PDB file of N, CA and C in Angstrom:
ATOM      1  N   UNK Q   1     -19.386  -1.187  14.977  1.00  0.00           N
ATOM      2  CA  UNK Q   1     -18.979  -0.870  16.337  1.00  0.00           C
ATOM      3  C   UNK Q   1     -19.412  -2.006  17.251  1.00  0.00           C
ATOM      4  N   UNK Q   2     -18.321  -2.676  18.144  1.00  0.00           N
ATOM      5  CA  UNK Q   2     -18.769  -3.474  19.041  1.00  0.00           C
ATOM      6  C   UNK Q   2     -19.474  -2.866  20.576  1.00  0.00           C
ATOM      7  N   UNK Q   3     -20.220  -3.720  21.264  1.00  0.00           N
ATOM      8  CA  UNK Q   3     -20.243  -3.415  22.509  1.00  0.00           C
ATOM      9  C   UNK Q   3     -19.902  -2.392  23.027  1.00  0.00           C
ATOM     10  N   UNK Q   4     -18.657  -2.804  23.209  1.00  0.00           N
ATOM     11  CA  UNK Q   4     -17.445  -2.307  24.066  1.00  0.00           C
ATOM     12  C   UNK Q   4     -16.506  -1.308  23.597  1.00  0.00           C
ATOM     13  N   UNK Q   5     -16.957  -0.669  22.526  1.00  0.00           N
ATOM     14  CA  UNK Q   5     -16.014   0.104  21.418  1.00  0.00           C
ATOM     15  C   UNK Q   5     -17.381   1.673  21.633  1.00  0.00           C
ATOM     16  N   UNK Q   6     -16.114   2.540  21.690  1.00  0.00           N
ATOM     17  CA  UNK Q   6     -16.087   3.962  21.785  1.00  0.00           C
ATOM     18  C   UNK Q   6     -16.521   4.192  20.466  1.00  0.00           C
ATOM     19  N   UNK Q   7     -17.431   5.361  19.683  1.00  0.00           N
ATOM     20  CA  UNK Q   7     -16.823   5.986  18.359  1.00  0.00           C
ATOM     21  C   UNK Q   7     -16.444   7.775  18.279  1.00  0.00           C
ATOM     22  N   UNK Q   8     -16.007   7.952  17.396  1.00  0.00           N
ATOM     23  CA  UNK Q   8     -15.994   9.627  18.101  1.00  0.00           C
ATOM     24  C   UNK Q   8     -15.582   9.988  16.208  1.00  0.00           C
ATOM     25  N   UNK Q   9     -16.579  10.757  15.567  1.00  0.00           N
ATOM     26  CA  UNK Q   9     -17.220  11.008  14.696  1.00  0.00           C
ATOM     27  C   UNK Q   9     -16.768  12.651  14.535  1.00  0.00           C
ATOM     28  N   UNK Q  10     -15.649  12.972  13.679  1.00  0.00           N
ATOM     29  CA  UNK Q  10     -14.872  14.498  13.321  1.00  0.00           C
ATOM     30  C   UNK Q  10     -13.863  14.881  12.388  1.00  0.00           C
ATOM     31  N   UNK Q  11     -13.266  15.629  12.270  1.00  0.00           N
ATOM     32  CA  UNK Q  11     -12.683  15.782  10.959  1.00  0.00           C
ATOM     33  C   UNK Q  11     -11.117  16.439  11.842  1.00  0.00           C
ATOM     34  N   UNK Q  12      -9.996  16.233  10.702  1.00  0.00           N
ATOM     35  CA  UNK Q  12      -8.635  16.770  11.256  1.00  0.00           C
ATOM     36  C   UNK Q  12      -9.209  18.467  11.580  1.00  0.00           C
ATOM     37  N   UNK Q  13      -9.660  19.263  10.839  1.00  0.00           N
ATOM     38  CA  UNK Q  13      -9.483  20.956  10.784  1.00  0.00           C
ATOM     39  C   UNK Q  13     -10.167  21.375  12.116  1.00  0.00           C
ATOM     40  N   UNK Q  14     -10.857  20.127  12.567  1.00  0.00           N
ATOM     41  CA  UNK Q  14     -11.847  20.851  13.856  1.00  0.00           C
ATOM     42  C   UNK Q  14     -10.824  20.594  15.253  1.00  0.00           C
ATOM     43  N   UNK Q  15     -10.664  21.594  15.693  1.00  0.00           N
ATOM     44  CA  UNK Q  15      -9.746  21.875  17.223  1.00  0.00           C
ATOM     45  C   UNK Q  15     -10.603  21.239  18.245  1.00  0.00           C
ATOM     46  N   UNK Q  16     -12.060  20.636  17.933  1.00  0.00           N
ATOM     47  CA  UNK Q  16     -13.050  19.675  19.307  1.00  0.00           C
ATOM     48  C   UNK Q  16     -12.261  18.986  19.071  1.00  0.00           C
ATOM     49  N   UNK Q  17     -12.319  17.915  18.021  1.00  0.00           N
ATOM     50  CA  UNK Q  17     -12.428  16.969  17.888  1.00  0.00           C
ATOM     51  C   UNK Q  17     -10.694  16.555  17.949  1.00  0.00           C
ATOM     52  N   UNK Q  18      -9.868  17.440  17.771  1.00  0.00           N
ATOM     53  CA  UNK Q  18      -8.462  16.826  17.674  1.00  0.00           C
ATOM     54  C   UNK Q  18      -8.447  16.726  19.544  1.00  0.00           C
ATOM     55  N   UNK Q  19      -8.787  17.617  20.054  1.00  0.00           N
ATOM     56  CA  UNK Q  19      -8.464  17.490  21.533  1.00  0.00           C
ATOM     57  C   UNK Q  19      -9.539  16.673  22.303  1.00  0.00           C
ATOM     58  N   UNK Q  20     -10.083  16.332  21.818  1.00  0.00           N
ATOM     59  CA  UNK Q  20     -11.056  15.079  22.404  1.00  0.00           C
ATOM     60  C   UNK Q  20     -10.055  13.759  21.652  1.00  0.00           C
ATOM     61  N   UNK Q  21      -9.595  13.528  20.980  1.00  0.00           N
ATOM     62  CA  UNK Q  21      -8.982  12.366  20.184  1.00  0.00           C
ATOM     63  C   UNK Q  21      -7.199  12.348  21.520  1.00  0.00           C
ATOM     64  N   UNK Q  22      -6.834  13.672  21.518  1.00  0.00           N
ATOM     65  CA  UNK Q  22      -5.846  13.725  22.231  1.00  0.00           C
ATOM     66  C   UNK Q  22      -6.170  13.244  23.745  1.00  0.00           C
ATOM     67  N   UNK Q  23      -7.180  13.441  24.222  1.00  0.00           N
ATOM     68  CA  UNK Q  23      -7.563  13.322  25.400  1.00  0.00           C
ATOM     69  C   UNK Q  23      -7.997  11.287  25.630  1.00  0.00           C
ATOM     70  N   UNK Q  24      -8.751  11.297  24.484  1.00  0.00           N
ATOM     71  CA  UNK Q  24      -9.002   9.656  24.887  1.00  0.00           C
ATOM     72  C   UNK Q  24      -7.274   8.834  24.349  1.00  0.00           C
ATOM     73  N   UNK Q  25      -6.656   9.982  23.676  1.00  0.00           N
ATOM     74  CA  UNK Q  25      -5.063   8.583  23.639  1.00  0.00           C
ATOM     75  C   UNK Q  25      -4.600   8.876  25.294  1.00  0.00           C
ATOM     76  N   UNK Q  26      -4.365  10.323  25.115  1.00  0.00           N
ATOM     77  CA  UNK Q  26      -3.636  10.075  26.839  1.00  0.00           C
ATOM     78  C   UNK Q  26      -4.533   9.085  27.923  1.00  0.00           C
ATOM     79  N   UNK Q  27      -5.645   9.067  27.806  1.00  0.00           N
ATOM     80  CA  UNK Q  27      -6.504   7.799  28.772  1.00  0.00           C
ATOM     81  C   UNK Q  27      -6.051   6.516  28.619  1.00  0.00           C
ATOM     82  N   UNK Q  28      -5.667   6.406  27.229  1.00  0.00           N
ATOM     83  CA  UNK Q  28      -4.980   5.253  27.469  1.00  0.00           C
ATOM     84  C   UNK Q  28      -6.763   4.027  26.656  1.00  0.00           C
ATOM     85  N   UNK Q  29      -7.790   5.175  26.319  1.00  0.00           N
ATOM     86  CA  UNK Q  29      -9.010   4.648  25.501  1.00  0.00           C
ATOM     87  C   UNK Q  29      -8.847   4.369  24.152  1.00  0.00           C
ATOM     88  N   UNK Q  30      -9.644   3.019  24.015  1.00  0.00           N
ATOM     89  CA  UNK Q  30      -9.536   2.707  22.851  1.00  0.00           C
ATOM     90  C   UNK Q  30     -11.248   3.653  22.116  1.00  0.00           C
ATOM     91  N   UNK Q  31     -10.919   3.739  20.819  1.00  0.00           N
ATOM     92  CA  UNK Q  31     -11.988   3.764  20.179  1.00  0.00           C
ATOM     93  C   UNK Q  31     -11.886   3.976  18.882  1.00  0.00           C
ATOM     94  N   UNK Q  32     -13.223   4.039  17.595  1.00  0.00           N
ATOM     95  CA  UNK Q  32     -13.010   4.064  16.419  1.00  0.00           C
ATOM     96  C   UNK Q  32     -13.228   5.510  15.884  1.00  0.00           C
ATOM     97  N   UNK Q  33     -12.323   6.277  15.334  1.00  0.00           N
ATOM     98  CA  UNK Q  33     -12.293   7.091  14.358  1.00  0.00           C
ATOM     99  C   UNK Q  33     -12.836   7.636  12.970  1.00  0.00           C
ATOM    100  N   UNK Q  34     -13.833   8.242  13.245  1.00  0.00           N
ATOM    101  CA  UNK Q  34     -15.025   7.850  12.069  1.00  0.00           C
ATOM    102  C   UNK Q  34     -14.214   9.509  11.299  1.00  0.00           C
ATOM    103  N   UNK Q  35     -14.117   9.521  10.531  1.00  0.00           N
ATOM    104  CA  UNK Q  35     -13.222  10.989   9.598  1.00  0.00           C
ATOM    105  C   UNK Q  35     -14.548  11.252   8.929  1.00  0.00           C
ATOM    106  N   UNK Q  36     -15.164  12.171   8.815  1.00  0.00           N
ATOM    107  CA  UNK Q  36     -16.201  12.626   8.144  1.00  0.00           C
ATOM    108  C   UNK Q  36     -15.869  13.182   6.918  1.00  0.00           C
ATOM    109  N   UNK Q  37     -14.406  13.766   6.798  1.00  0.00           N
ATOM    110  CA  UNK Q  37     -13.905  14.260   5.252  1.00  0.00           C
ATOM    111  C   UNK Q  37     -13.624  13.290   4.300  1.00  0.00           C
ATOM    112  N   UNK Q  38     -13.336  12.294   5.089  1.00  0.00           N
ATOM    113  CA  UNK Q  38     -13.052  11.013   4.305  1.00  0.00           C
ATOM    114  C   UNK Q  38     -14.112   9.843   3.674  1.00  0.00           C
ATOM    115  N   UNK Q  39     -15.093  10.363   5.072  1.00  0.00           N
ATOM    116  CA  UNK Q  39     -16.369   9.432   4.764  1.00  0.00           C
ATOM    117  C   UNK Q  39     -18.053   9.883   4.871  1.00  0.00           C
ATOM    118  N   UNK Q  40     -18.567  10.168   3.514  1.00  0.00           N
ATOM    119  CA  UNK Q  40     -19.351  11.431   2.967  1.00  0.00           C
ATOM    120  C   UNK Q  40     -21.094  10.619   3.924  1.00  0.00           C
ATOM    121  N   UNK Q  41     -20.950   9.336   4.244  1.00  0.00           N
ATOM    122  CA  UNK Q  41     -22.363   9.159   4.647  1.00  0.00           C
ATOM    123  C   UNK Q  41     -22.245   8.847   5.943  1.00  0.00           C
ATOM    124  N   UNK Q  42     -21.006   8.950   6.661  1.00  0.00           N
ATOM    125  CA  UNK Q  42     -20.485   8.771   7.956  1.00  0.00           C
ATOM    126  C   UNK Q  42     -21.388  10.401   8.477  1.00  0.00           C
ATOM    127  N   UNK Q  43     -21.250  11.563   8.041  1.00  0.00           N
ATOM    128  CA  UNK Q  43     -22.094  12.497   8.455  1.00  0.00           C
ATOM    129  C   UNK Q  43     -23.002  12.656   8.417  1.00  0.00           C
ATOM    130  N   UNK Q  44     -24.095  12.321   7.391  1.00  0.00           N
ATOM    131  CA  UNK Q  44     -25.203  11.954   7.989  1.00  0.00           C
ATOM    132  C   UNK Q  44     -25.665  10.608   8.958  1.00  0.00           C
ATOM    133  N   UNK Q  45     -24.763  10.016   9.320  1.00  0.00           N
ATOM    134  CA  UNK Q  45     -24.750   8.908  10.351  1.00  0.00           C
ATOM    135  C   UNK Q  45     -24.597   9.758  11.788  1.00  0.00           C
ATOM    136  N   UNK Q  46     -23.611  10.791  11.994  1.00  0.00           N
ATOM    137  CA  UNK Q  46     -23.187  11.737  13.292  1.00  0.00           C
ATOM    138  C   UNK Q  46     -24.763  12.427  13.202  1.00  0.00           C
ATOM    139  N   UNK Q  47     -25.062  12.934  12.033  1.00  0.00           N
ATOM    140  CA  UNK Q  47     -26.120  13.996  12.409  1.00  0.00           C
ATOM    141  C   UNK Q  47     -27.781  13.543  12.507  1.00  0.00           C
ATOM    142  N   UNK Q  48     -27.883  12.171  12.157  1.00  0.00           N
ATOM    143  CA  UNK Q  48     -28.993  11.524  12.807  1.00  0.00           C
ATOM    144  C   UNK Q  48     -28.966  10.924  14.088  1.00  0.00           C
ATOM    145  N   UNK Q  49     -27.490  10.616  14.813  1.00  0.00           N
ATOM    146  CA  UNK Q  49     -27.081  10.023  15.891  1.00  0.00           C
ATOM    147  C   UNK Q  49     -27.432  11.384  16.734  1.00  0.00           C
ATOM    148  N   UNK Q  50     -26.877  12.413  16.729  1.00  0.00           N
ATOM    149  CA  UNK Q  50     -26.799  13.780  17.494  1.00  0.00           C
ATOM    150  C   UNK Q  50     -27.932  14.669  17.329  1.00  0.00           C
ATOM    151  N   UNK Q  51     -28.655  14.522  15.665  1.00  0.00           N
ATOM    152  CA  UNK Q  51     -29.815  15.494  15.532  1.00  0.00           C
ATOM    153  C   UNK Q  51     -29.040  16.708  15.787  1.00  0.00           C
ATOM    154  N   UNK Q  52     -27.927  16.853  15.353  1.00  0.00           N
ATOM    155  CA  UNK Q  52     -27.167  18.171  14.971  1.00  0.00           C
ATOM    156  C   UNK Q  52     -26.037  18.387  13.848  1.00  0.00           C
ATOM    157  N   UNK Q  53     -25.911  19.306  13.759  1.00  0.00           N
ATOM    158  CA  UNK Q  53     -24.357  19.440  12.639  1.00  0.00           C
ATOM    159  C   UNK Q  53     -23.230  19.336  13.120  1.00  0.00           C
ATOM    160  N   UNK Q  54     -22.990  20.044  14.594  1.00  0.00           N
ATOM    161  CA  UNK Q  54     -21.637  20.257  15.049  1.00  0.00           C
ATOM    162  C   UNK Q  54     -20.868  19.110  15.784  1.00  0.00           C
ATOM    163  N   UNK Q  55     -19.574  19.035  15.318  1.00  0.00           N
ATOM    164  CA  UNK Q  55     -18.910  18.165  16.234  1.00  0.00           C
ATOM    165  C   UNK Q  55     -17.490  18.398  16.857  1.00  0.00           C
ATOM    166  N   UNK Q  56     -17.049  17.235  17.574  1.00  0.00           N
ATOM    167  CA  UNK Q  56     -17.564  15.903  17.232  1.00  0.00           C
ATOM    168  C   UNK Q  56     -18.726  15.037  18.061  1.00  0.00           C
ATOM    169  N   UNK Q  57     -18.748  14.193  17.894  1.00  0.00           N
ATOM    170  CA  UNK Q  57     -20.367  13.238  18.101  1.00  0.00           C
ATOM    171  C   UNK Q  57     -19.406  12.418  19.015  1.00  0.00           C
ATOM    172  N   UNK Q  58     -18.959  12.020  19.932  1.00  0.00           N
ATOM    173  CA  UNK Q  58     -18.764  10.925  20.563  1.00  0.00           C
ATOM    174  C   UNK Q  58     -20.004   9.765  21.348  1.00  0.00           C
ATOM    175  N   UNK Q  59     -20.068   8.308  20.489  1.00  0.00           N
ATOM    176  CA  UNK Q  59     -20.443   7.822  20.960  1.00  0.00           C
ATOM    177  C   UNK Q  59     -19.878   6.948  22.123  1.00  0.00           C
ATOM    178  N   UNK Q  60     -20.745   6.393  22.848  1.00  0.00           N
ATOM    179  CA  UNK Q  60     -20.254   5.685  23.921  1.00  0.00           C
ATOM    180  C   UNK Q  60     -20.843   4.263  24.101  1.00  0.00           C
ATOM    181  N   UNK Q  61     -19.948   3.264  24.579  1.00  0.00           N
ATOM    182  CA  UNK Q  61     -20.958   1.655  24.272  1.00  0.00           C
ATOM    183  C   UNK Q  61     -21.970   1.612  24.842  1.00  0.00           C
ATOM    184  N   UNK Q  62     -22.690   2.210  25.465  1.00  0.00           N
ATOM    185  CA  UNK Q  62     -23.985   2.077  26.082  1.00  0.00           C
ATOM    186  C   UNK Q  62     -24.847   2.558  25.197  1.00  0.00           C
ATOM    187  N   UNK Q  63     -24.419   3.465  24.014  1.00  0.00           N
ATOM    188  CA  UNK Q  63     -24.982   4.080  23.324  1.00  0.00           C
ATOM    189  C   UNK Q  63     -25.438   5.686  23.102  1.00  0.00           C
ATOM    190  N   UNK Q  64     -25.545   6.222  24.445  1.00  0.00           N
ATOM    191  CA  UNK Q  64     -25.541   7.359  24.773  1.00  0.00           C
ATOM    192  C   UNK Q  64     -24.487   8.169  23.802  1.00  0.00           C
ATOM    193  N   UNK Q  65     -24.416   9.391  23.711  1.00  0.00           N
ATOM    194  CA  UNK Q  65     -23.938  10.158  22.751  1.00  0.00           C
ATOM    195  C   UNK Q  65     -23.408  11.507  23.419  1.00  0.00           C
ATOM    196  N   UNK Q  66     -22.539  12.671  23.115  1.00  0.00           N
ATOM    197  CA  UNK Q  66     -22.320  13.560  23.683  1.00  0.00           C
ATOM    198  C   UNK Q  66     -21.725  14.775  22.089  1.00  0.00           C
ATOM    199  N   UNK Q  67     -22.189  15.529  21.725  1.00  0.00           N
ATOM    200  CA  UNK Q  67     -21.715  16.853  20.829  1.00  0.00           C
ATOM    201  C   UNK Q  67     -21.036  17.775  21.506  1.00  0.00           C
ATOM    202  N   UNK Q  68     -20.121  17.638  20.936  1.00  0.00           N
ATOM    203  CA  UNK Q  68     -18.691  18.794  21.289  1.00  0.00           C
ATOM    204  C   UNK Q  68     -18.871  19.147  22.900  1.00  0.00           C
ATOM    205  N   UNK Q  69     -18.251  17.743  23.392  1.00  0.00           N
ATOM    206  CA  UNK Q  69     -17.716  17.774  24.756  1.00  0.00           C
ATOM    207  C   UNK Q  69     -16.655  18.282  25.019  1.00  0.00           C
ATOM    208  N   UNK Q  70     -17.461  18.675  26.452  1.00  0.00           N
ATOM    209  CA  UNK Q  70     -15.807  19.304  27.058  1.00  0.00           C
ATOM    210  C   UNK Q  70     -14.773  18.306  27.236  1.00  0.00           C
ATOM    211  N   UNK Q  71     -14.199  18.272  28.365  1.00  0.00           N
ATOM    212  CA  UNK Q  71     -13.220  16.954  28.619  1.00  0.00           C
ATOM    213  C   UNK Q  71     -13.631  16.629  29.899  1.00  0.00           C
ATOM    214  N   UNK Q  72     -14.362  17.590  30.553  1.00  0.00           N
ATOM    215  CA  UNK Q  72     -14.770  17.131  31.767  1.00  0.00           C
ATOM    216  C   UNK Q  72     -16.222  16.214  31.738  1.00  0.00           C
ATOM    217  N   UNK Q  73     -16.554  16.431  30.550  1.00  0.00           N
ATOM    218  CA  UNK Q  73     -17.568  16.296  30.396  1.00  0.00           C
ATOM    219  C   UNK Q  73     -17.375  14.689  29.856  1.00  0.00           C
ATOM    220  N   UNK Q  74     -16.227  14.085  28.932  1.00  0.00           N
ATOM    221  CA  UNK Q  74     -16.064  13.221  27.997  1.00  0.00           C
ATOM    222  C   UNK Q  74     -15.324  12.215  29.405  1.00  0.00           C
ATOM    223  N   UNK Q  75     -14.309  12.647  30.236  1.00  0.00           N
ATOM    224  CA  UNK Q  75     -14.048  12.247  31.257  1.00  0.00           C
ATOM    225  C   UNK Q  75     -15.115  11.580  32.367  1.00  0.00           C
ATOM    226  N   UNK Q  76     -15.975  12.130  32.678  1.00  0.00           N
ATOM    227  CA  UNK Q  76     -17.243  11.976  34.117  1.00  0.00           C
ATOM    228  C   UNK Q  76     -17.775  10.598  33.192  1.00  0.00           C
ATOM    229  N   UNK Q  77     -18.127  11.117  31.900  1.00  0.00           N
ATOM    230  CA  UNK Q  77     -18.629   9.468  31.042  1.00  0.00           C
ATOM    231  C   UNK Q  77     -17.958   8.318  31.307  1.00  0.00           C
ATOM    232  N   UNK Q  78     -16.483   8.695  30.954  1.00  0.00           N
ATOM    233  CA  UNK Q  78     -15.862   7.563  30.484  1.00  0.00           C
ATOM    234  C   UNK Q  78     -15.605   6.558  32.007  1.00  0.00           C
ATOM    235  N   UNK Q  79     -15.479   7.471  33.565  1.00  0.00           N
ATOM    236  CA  UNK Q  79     -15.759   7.283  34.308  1.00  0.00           C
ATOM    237  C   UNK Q  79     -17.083   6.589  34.749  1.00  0.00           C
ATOM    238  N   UNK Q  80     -18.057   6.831  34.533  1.00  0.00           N
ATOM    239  CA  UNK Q  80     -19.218   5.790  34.777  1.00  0.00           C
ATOM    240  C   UNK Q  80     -19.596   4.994  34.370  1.00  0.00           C
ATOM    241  N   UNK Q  81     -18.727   5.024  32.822  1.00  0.00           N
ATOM    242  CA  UNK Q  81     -19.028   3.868  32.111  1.00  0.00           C
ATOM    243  C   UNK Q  81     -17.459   2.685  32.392  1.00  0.00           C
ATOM    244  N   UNK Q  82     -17.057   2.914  33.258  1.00  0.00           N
ATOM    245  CA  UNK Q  82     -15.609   2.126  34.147  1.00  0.00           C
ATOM    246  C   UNK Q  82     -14.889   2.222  33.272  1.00  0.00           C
ATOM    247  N   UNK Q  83     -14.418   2.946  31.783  1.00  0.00           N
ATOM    248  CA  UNK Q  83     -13.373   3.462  30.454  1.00  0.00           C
ATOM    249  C   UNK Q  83     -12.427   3.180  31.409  1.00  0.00           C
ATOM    250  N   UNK Q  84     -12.181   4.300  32.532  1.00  0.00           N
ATOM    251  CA  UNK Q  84     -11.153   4.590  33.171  1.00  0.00           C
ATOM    252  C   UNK Q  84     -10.743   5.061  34.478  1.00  0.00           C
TER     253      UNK Q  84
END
């Protein structure tokens, strides 16, 4: 992950994580797609990042982190961090 690069850490079956993915395309945000079904040590990477199970984990380039955000919530971020 660069700098400047988003990650957001979830699987297709979870309804967070598809509408957080839907929400940063309509922004018009870039970021990387970490699939946890696909990638078996990518979850314990979310759950030492979050110190939880549930997701998704969105990281943010500052580093800061957020578990199963709302959109208002993933929004006000992406806003202070000038995303958008």
């Amino acid at each position: 992950m660069t700098a400047s690069s988003l990650r957001v850490f979830g699987a297709d079956w979870c309804r967070d994580c598809r509408r957080t993915k839907q929400q940063l395309d309509r922004l018009g945000v870039d970021y990387d797609y970490v699939d946890l079904e696909r990638d078996e040590t990518a979850a314990a990477e979310a759950q030492r990042i979050s110190g939880r199970m549930n997701i998704p984990v969105v990281v943010f380039p500052d580093g800061s982190h957020q578990v199963e955000p709302s959109n208002d919530e993933v929004e006000a971020k992406l806003r202070e961090l000038s995303l958008v």
